[in-house]
Amino acid sequence: MPELPEVEVVRRGLARWITGRTVAEVQVLHPRAVRRQPAGAGEFAALLTGATFGSAQRRGKYLWVPLDDGETSMLGHLGMSGQLLVQDPATPDETHLRVRLRFTDGGRELRFVDQRTFGGLAAEQAEAGDPEATPVSLAHIARDPLDPRFDDAAFAAALRARRTTVKRALLDQTLISGVGNIYADEALWRSKLHYDRPTESLTRPLAATLLANAREVMNAALAVGGTSFDSLYVNVNGESGYFSRSLDAYGREGEPCYRCATPIRRAAWMNRSSYYCPRCQRVPRPR
DNA sequence: ACGTTTTCCTGAGCGC
DNA sequence: TGCGCTCAGGAAAACG
């Protein structure tokens, strides 16, 4: 699934391929793809038609593209299986094509393709007059660790103030954004922390180490993923294939830990999985 | 107010 | 061959 590094690759592709282009026509082929649009597909199409795109922005796994009216943005999230493709109009429709944007220049069109429709698009207002304004609906989303304005000390303090467990906190978008199940497990493995470790038991240095490791693993993935964005379309192939070879914990059930050779375990966790080394990442003592 | 659980979706893979 | 079941999981609504 697209994680933060893949979304950043998409952002760069959008910036390259749709900036400065004017929307001629909007087709919503599946209403669920614009379910976040308060008044539905008609409103989505009306707000975008005739607008010219600015340069794509990102926070965590959210993308948005400012419009030339200075206050509206097209907001997008890829969910689990979403793709934003810049395709030649002659290219046959994809099986799960949900939204199509045609441009006045008659060139490549923007397509939102999403099998599971966990992702979606919307057009909405941001605060006028602020060039760095984020869409209103993203106000509660924390900055991500690759954001230069991410506040490390404030994160550590907020993390330690929570009364929950560390992996839940890592996936909490109001605390830190852009960390999904894969990178949460990777950051915990690098930090030798068990996913059920209570946040209140984290020392300041441990919190700092965990953040540094999350940032490192995402930067490493971005460095590898950056090679694919020069293609002719904005591509997310739904598999983080180029980075999967570099994963230390996620998806490695039964395979030896790279530190101590103990087989990696997979545990059911919140209707999904957590991968961890039972020796390096000890279960916290119940209290 | 805050932390936890449920819900949304569909195709691949698997056992029988 | 085909049926039913499980799994993948981001994020917000619903719940306690």
Short mmCIF file of C-alpha atoms (C1' of nucleotides) in Angstrom, two decimals:
data_model
loop_
_atom_site.label_atom_id
_atom_site.label_comp_id
_atom_site.label_asym_id
_atom_site.label_seq_id
_atom_site.Cartn_x
_atom_site.Cartn_y
_atom_site.Cartn_z
CA MET A 1 0.00 0.00 0.00
CA PRO A 2 1.21 3.54 -0.52
CA GLU A 3 3.09 4.78 2.51
CA LEU A 4 4.48 8.25 3.08
CA PRO A 5 7.49 7.84 0.75
CA GLU A 6 5.27 6.63 -2.08
CA VAL A 7 2.85 9.49 -1.50
CA GLU A 8 5.75 11.92 -1.71
CA VAL A 9 6.70 10.36 -5.05
CA VAL A 10 3.13 10.95 -6.21
CA ARG A 11 3.25 14.56 -4.98
CA ARG A 12 6.34 15.20 -7.07
CA GLY A 13 4.71 13.62 -10.09
CA LEU A 14 1.61 15.78 -9.68
CA ALA A 15 3.74 18.90 -9.29
CA ARG A 16 5.48 18.04 -12.53
CA TRP A 17 2.49 17.00 -14.62
CA ILE A 18 -0.55 19.06 -13.60
CA THR A 19 0.79 22.37 -12.24
CA GLY A 20 -0.48 25.29 -14.30
CA ARG A 21 -3.07 23.22 -16.17
CA THR A 22 -6.77 24.12 -16.27
CA VAL A 23 -9.53 21.59 -15.64
CA ALA A 24 -11.99 21.30 -18.52
CA GLU A 25 -14.16 18.44 -17.30
CA VAL A 26 -14.64 16.30 -14.19
CA GLN A 27 -16.14 12.81 -14.30
CA VAL A 28 -16.98 11.04 -11.04
CA LEU A 29 -17.48 7.39 -11.92
CA HIS A 30 -17.99 6.13 -8.36
CA PRO A 31 -19.65 8.30 -5.68
CA ARG A 32 -17.68 6.68 -2.87
CA ALA A 33 -14.47 8.17 -4.29
CA VAL A 34 -15.75 11.68 -3.38
CA ARG A 35 -17.62 10.72 -0.19
CA ARG A 36 -15.77 13.43 1.73
CA GLN A 37 -17.33 16.08 -0.49
CA PRO A 38 -20.18 17.45 1.63
CA ALA A 39 -22.60 18.05 -1.24
CA GLY A 40 -21.43 15.18 -3.39
CA ALA A 41 -20.07 14.69 -6.89
CA GLY A 42 -21.84 17.68 -8.39
CA GLU A 43 -20.17 20.06 -5.97
CA PHE A 44 -16.79 18.41 -6.52
CA ALA A 45 -17.07 18.86 -10.28
CA ALA A 46 -18.37 22.43 -10.02
CA LEU A 47 -15.53 23.57 -7.75
CA LEU A 48 -12.83 22.11 -10.00
CA THR A 49 -14.14 22.83 -13.48
CA GLY A 50 -12.39 25.86 -14.92
CA ALA A 51 -9.81 26.01 -12.13
CA THR A 52 -6.06 26.02 -12.70
CA PHE A 53 -3.85 23.85 -10.49
CA GLY A 54 -0.95 25.12 -8.42
CA SER A 55 1.85 22.96 -7.04
CA ALA A 56 0.92 19.82 -5.10
CA GLN A 57 1.46 19.73 -1.32
CA ARG A 58 1.59 16.91 1.20
CA ARG A 59 1.15 16.27 4.89
CA GLY A 60 1.57 12.71 6.07
CA LYS A 61 -0.27 10.64 3.48
CA TYR A 62 -2.62 13.45 2.46
CA LEU A 63 -2.09 15.33 -0.79
CA TRP A 64 -3.63 18.59 -1.88
CA VAL A 65 -3.34 20.80 -4.92
CA PRO A 66 -4.16 24.51 -4.49
CA LEU A 67 -6.42 26.11 -7.10
CA ASP A 68 -5.85 29.52 -8.64
CA ASP A 69 -8.74 31.11 -6.73
CA GLY A 70 -6.36 31.22 -3.78
CA GLU A 71 -8.67 29.51 -1.34
CA THR A 72 -9.79 26.14 -2.70
CA SER A 73 -7.73 22.94 -2.91
CA MET A 74 -8.26 19.52 -4.38
CA LEU A 75 -7.57 17.15 -1.49
CA GLY A 76 -6.65 13.50 -1.96
CA HIS A 77 -5.83 10.37 0.01
CA LEU A 78 -4.78 7.11 -1.64
CA GLY A 79 -6.03 4.85 1.15
CA MET A 80 -4.83 1.31 0.64
CA SER A 81 -5.10 0.84 -3.07
CA GLY A 82 -5.46 4.29 -4.61
CA GLN A 83 -3.44 5.50 -7.59
CA LEU A 84 -3.22 8.88 -9.27
CA LEU A 85 -2.28 8.36 -12.89
CA VAL A 86 -1.51 10.90 -15.58
CA GLN A 87 -2.62 9.08 -18.69
CA ASP A 88 -2.96 9.71 -22.40
CA PRO A 89 -6.70 10.18 -23.09
CA ALA A 90 -6.52 7.27 -25.55
CA THR A 91 -5.47 4.85 -22.81
CA PRO A 92 -8.34 2.44 -22.04
CA ASP A 93 -10.11 3.00 -18.73
CA GLU A 94 -8.64 1.11 -15.81
CA THR A 95 -10.91 -1.47 -14.16
CA HIS A 96 -11.25 0.56 -10.98
CA LEU A 97 -11.23 4.04 -12.49
CA ARG A 98 -13.21 6.26 -10.08
CA VAL A 99 -12.56 9.87 -11.13
CA ARG A 100 -11.28 11.44 -14.37
CA LEU A 101 -10.13 15.04 -14.86
CA ARG A 102 -9.73 16.32 -18.41
CA PHE A 103 -7.72 19.48 -19.11
CA THR A 104 -8.29 22.37 -21.49
CA ASP A 105 -4.99 21.69 -23.27
CA GLY A 106 -6.31 18.31 -24.40
CA GLY A 107 -3.19 16.62 -23.00
CA ARG A 108 -2.79 13.83 -20.51
CA GLU A 109 -5.72 13.44 -18.13
CA LEU A 110 -5.57 12.81 -14.39
CA ARG A 111 -7.17 9.56 -13.25
CA PHE A 112 -7.95 8.38 -9.74
CA VAL A 113 -7.99 4.59 -9.71
CA ASP A 114 -8.83 2.70 -6.52
CA GLN A 115 -9.86 -0.92 -6.13
CA ARG A 116 -10.92 -0.83 -2.47
CA THR A 117 -12.07 2.80 -2.39
CA PHE A 118 -10.57 3.53 1.00
CA GLY A 119 -9.05 6.57 -0.66
CA GLY A 120 -10.80 9.52 -2.22
CA LEU A 121 -10.77 13.09 -3.51
CA ALA A 122 -12.54 16.27 -2.39
CA ALA A 123 -12.47 19.97 -3.21
CA GLU A 124 -12.54 22.29 -0.24
CA GLN A 125 -11.64 25.67 1.16
CA ALA A 126 -8.42 26.51 2.96
CA GLU A 127 -7.80 29.69 4.87
CA ALA A 128 -7.52 32.49 2.35
CA GLY A 129 -4.40 34.58 2.07
CA ASP A 130 -2.01 32.07 3.58
CA PRO A 131 0.31 30.48 1.01
CA GLU A 132 1.05 27.64 3.44
CA ALA A 133 -2.56 27.11 4.38
CA THR A 134 -3.63 23.52 4.74
CA PRO A 135 -7.16 22.43 3.87
CA VAL A 136 -9.54 22.91 6.79
CA SER A 137 -10.22 19.20 7.18
CA LEU A 138 -6.51 18.55 7.80
CA ALA A 139 -6.34 20.87 10.80
CA HIS A 140 -6.22 17.94 13.20
CA ILE A 141 -3.51 16.08 11.27
CA ALA A 142 -0.09 16.46 12.90
CA ARG A 143 2.98 17.26 10.83
CA ASP A 144 4.96 14.25 9.61
CA PRO A 145 8.56 13.49 10.64
CA LEU A 146 9.91 14.59 7.25
CA ASP A 147 8.35 18.05 7.68
CA PRO A 148 11.09 20.59 8.55
CA ARG A 149 8.67 22.18 11.00
CA PHE A 150 7.98 18.95 12.91
CA ASP A 151 8.63 19.68 16.60
CA ASP A 152 10.70 16.78 18.01
CA ALA A 153 10.59 17.90 21.64
CA ALA A 154 6.84 18.53 21.56
CA PHE A 155 6.29 15.09 20.03
CA ALA A 156 8.34 13.37 22.73
CA ALA A 157 6.44 15.19 25.44
CA ALA A 158 3.04 14.43 23.92
CA LEU A 159 3.97 10.78 23.38
CA ARG A 160 4.99 10.34 27.01
CA ALA A 161 1.87 12.12 28.21
CA ARG A 162 -0.40 9.61 26.47
CA ARG A 163 -1.95 6.78 28.42
CA THR A 164 -1.84 4.12 25.74
CA THR A 165 0.65 1.78 24.08
CA VAL A 166 3.45 2.85 21.80
CA LYS A 167 2.26 1.45 18.47
CA ARG A 168 -1.23 2.89 18.89
CA ALA A 169 0.42 6.25 19.52
CA LEU A 170 2.60 5.95 16.40
CA LEU A 171 -0.50 5.41 14.29
CA ASP A 172 -2.39 8.31 15.88
CA GLN A 173 -2.59 11.02 13.23
CA THR A 174 -3.10 13.78 15.79
CA LEU A 175 0.29 12.98 17.33
CA ILE A 176 2.40 12.20 14.27
CA SER A 177 1.26 11.67 10.70
CA GLY A 178 2.46 9.50 7.86
CA VAL A 179 3.42 6.45 9.93
CA GLY A 180 1.52 3.36 8.82
CA ASN A 181 1.59 -0.24 10.00
CA ILE A 182 4.76 -1.08 8.07
CA TYR A 183 6.90 1.81 9.23
CA ALA A 184 5.57 1.56 12.77
CA ASP A 185 6.84 -2.02 12.98
CA GLU A 186 10.15 -1.03 11.38
CA ALA A 187 10.70 1.90 13.74
CA LEU A 188 9.86 -0.28 16.76
CA TRP A 189 12.24 -3.02 15.61
CA ARG A 190 15.07 -0.53 15.15
CA SER A 191 14.32 0.88 18.60
CA LYS A 192 14.07 -2.58 20.24
CA LEU A 193 10.62 -1.66 21.54
CA HIS A 194 7.63 -3.98 21.86
CA TYR A 195 4.44 -2.68 20.25
CA ASP A 196 2.51 -2.97 23.52
CA ARG A 197 5.00 -0.96 25.56
CA PRO A 198 3.06 1.61 27.60
CA THR A 199 3.83 5.14 26.41
CA GLU A 200 4.14 6.34 30.01
CA SER A 201 7.12 4.02 30.47
CA LEU A 202 9.10 5.64 27.64
CA THR A 203 12.00 7.76 28.80
CA ARG A 204 12.81 10.96 26.97
CA PRO A 205 15.86 9.33 25.25
CA LEU A 206 13.77 6.33 24.19
CA ALA A 207 11.12 8.60 22.70
CA ALA A 208 13.82 10.51 20.82
CA THR A 209 15.35 7.28 19.52
CA LEU A 210 11.99 6.01 18.34
CA LEU A 211 11.32 9.22 16.42
CA ALA A 212 14.80 9.21 14.90
CA ASN A 213 14.30 5.63 13.74
CA ALA A 214 10.90 6.36 12.23
CA ARG A 215 12.39 9.28 10.36
CA GLU A 216 15.40 7.24 9.20
CA VAL A 217 13.39 4.34 7.84
CA MET A 218 11.08 6.66 5.90
CA ASN A 219 13.99 8.65 4.50
CA ALA A 220 15.65 5.42 3.40
CA ALA A 221 12.47 4.33 1.61
CA LEU A 222 12.10 7.72 -0.02
CA ALA A 223 15.67 7.60 -1.26
CA VAL A 224 14.93 4.31 -3.02
CA GLY A 225 11.42 5.27 -4.15
CA GLY A 226 12.59 8.49 -5.69
CA THR A 227 13.95 6.64 -8.67
CA SER A 228 10.55 5.77 -10.08
CA PHE A 229 8.89 9.19 -10.23
CA ASP A 230 10.52 10.24 -13.46
CA SER A 231 8.14 8.04 -15.43
CA LEU A 232 5.57 9.47 -17.80
CA TYR A 233 2.78 9.22 -15.28
CA VAL A 234 2.33 9.61 -11.56
CA ASN A 235 2.73 6.07 -10.45
CA VAL A 236 1.93 4.23 -7.29
CA ASN A 237 1.89 0.56 -8.02
CA GLY A 238 0.31 -0.41 -4.72
CA GLU A 239 3.33 -2.48 -3.75
CA SER A 240 6.22 -0.91 -1.94
CA GLY A 241 8.26 -3.46 -3.84
CA TYR A 242 11.43 -1.49 -4.22
CA PHE A 243 11.71 -1.08 -0.45
CA SER A 244 10.33 -4.41 0.70
CA ARG A 245 13.76 -5.98 0.40
CA SER A 246 14.99 -3.52 3.01
CA LEU A 247 12.35 -4.30 5.64
CA ASP A 248 13.73 -5.74 8.88
CA ALA A 249 10.52 -6.86 10.57
CA TYR A 250 7.34 -6.31 8.54
CA GLY A 251 6.25 -9.38 6.58
CA ARG A 252 9.16 -11.50 7.86
CA GLU A 253 7.24 -13.99 10.04
CA GLY A 254 9.41 -17.03 10.77
CA GLU A 255 12.51 -15.50 9.19
CA PRO A 256 15.57 -14.76 11.34
CA CYS A 257 15.96 -11.40 13.03
CA TYR A 258 18.86 -9.56 11.41
CA ARG A 259 20.26 -8.73 14.86
CA CYS A 260 19.92 -11.98 16.81
CA ALA A 261 18.62 -14.62 14.35
CA THR A 262 15.54 -15.36 16.48
CA PRO A 263 12.54 -16.02 14.18
CA ILE A 264 10.38 -12.91 13.71
CA ARG A 265 6.86 -13.32 15.06
CA ARG A 266 3.55 -12.07 13.76
CA ALA A 267 0.87 -11.19 16.28
CA ALA A 268 -2.75 -10.26 15.68
CA TRP A 269 -3.10 -6.65 16.68
CA MET A 270 -6.11 -4.37 16.22
CA ASN A 271 -7.54 -6.36 13.31
CA ARG A 272 -4.14 -6.37 11.60
CA SER A 273 -0.64 -7.67 12.25
CA SER A 274 2.40 -6.67 14.22
CA TYR A 275 5.77 -8.14 13.33
CA TYR A 276 8.46 -8.14 15.99
CA CYS A 277 11.49 -9.97 17.31
CA PRO A 278 10.52 -11.79 20.54
CA ARG A 279 14.09 -11.52 21.83
CA CYS A 280 15.06 -7.95 20.87
CA GLN A 281 11.61 -6.52 21.56
CA ARG A 282 10.58 -7.96 24.91
CA VAL A 283 6.96 -7.97 25.95
CA PRO A 284 6.48 -5.44 28.74
CA ARG A 285 5.86 -6.96 32.14
CA PRO A 286 2.15 -6.81 33.00
CA ARG A 287 1.38 -4.47 35.86
"C1'" DA B 1 -12.28 14.63 27.07
"C1'" DC B 2 -9.98 10.86 25.99
"C1'" DG B 3 -8.90 6.14 24.70
"C1'" DT B 4 -10.70 2.00 22.25
"C1'" DT B 5 -13.40 -0.49 18.89
"C1'" DT B 6 -15.80 -0.78 14.70
"C1'" DT B 7 -16.58 0.20 10.04
"C1'" DC B 8 -15.83 0.93 5.21
"C1'" DC B 9 -14.16 -2.05 0.59
"C1'" DT B 10 -12.78 -5.94 -2.85
"C1'" DG B 11 -9.56 -9.25 -4.85
"C1'" DA B 12 -6.13 -12.78 -3.82
"C1'" DG B 13 -5.24 -16.93 -1.66
"C1'" DC B 14 -6.54 -21.10 0.51
"C1'" DG B 15 -8.99 -25.22 2.42
"C1'" DC B 16 -12.43 -28.37 1.48
"C1'" DT C 1 -14.73 -26.01 -10.30
"C1'" DG C 2 -16.60 -23.38 -6.93
"C1'" DC C 3 -17.88 -21.89 -2.55
"C1'" DG C 4 -17.01 -19.61 1.73
"C1'" DC C 5 -13.72 -17.87 4.67
"C1'" DT C 6 -9.65 -14.88 5.95
"C1'" DC C 7 -6.58 -11.26 5.15
"C1'" DA C 8 -4.72 -6.68 3.72
"C1'" DG C 9 -5.26 -1.56 6.65
"C1'" DG C 10 -5.94 4.32 6.94
"C1'" DA C 11 -8.77 7.05 9.21
"C1'" DA C 12 -12.91 8.63 11.06
"C1'" DA C 13 -17.28 7.59 13.22
"C1'" DA C 14 -19.19 5.39 17.01
"C1'" DC C 15 -18.78 3.83 21.44
"C1'" DG C 16 -17.62 3.58 26.44
#
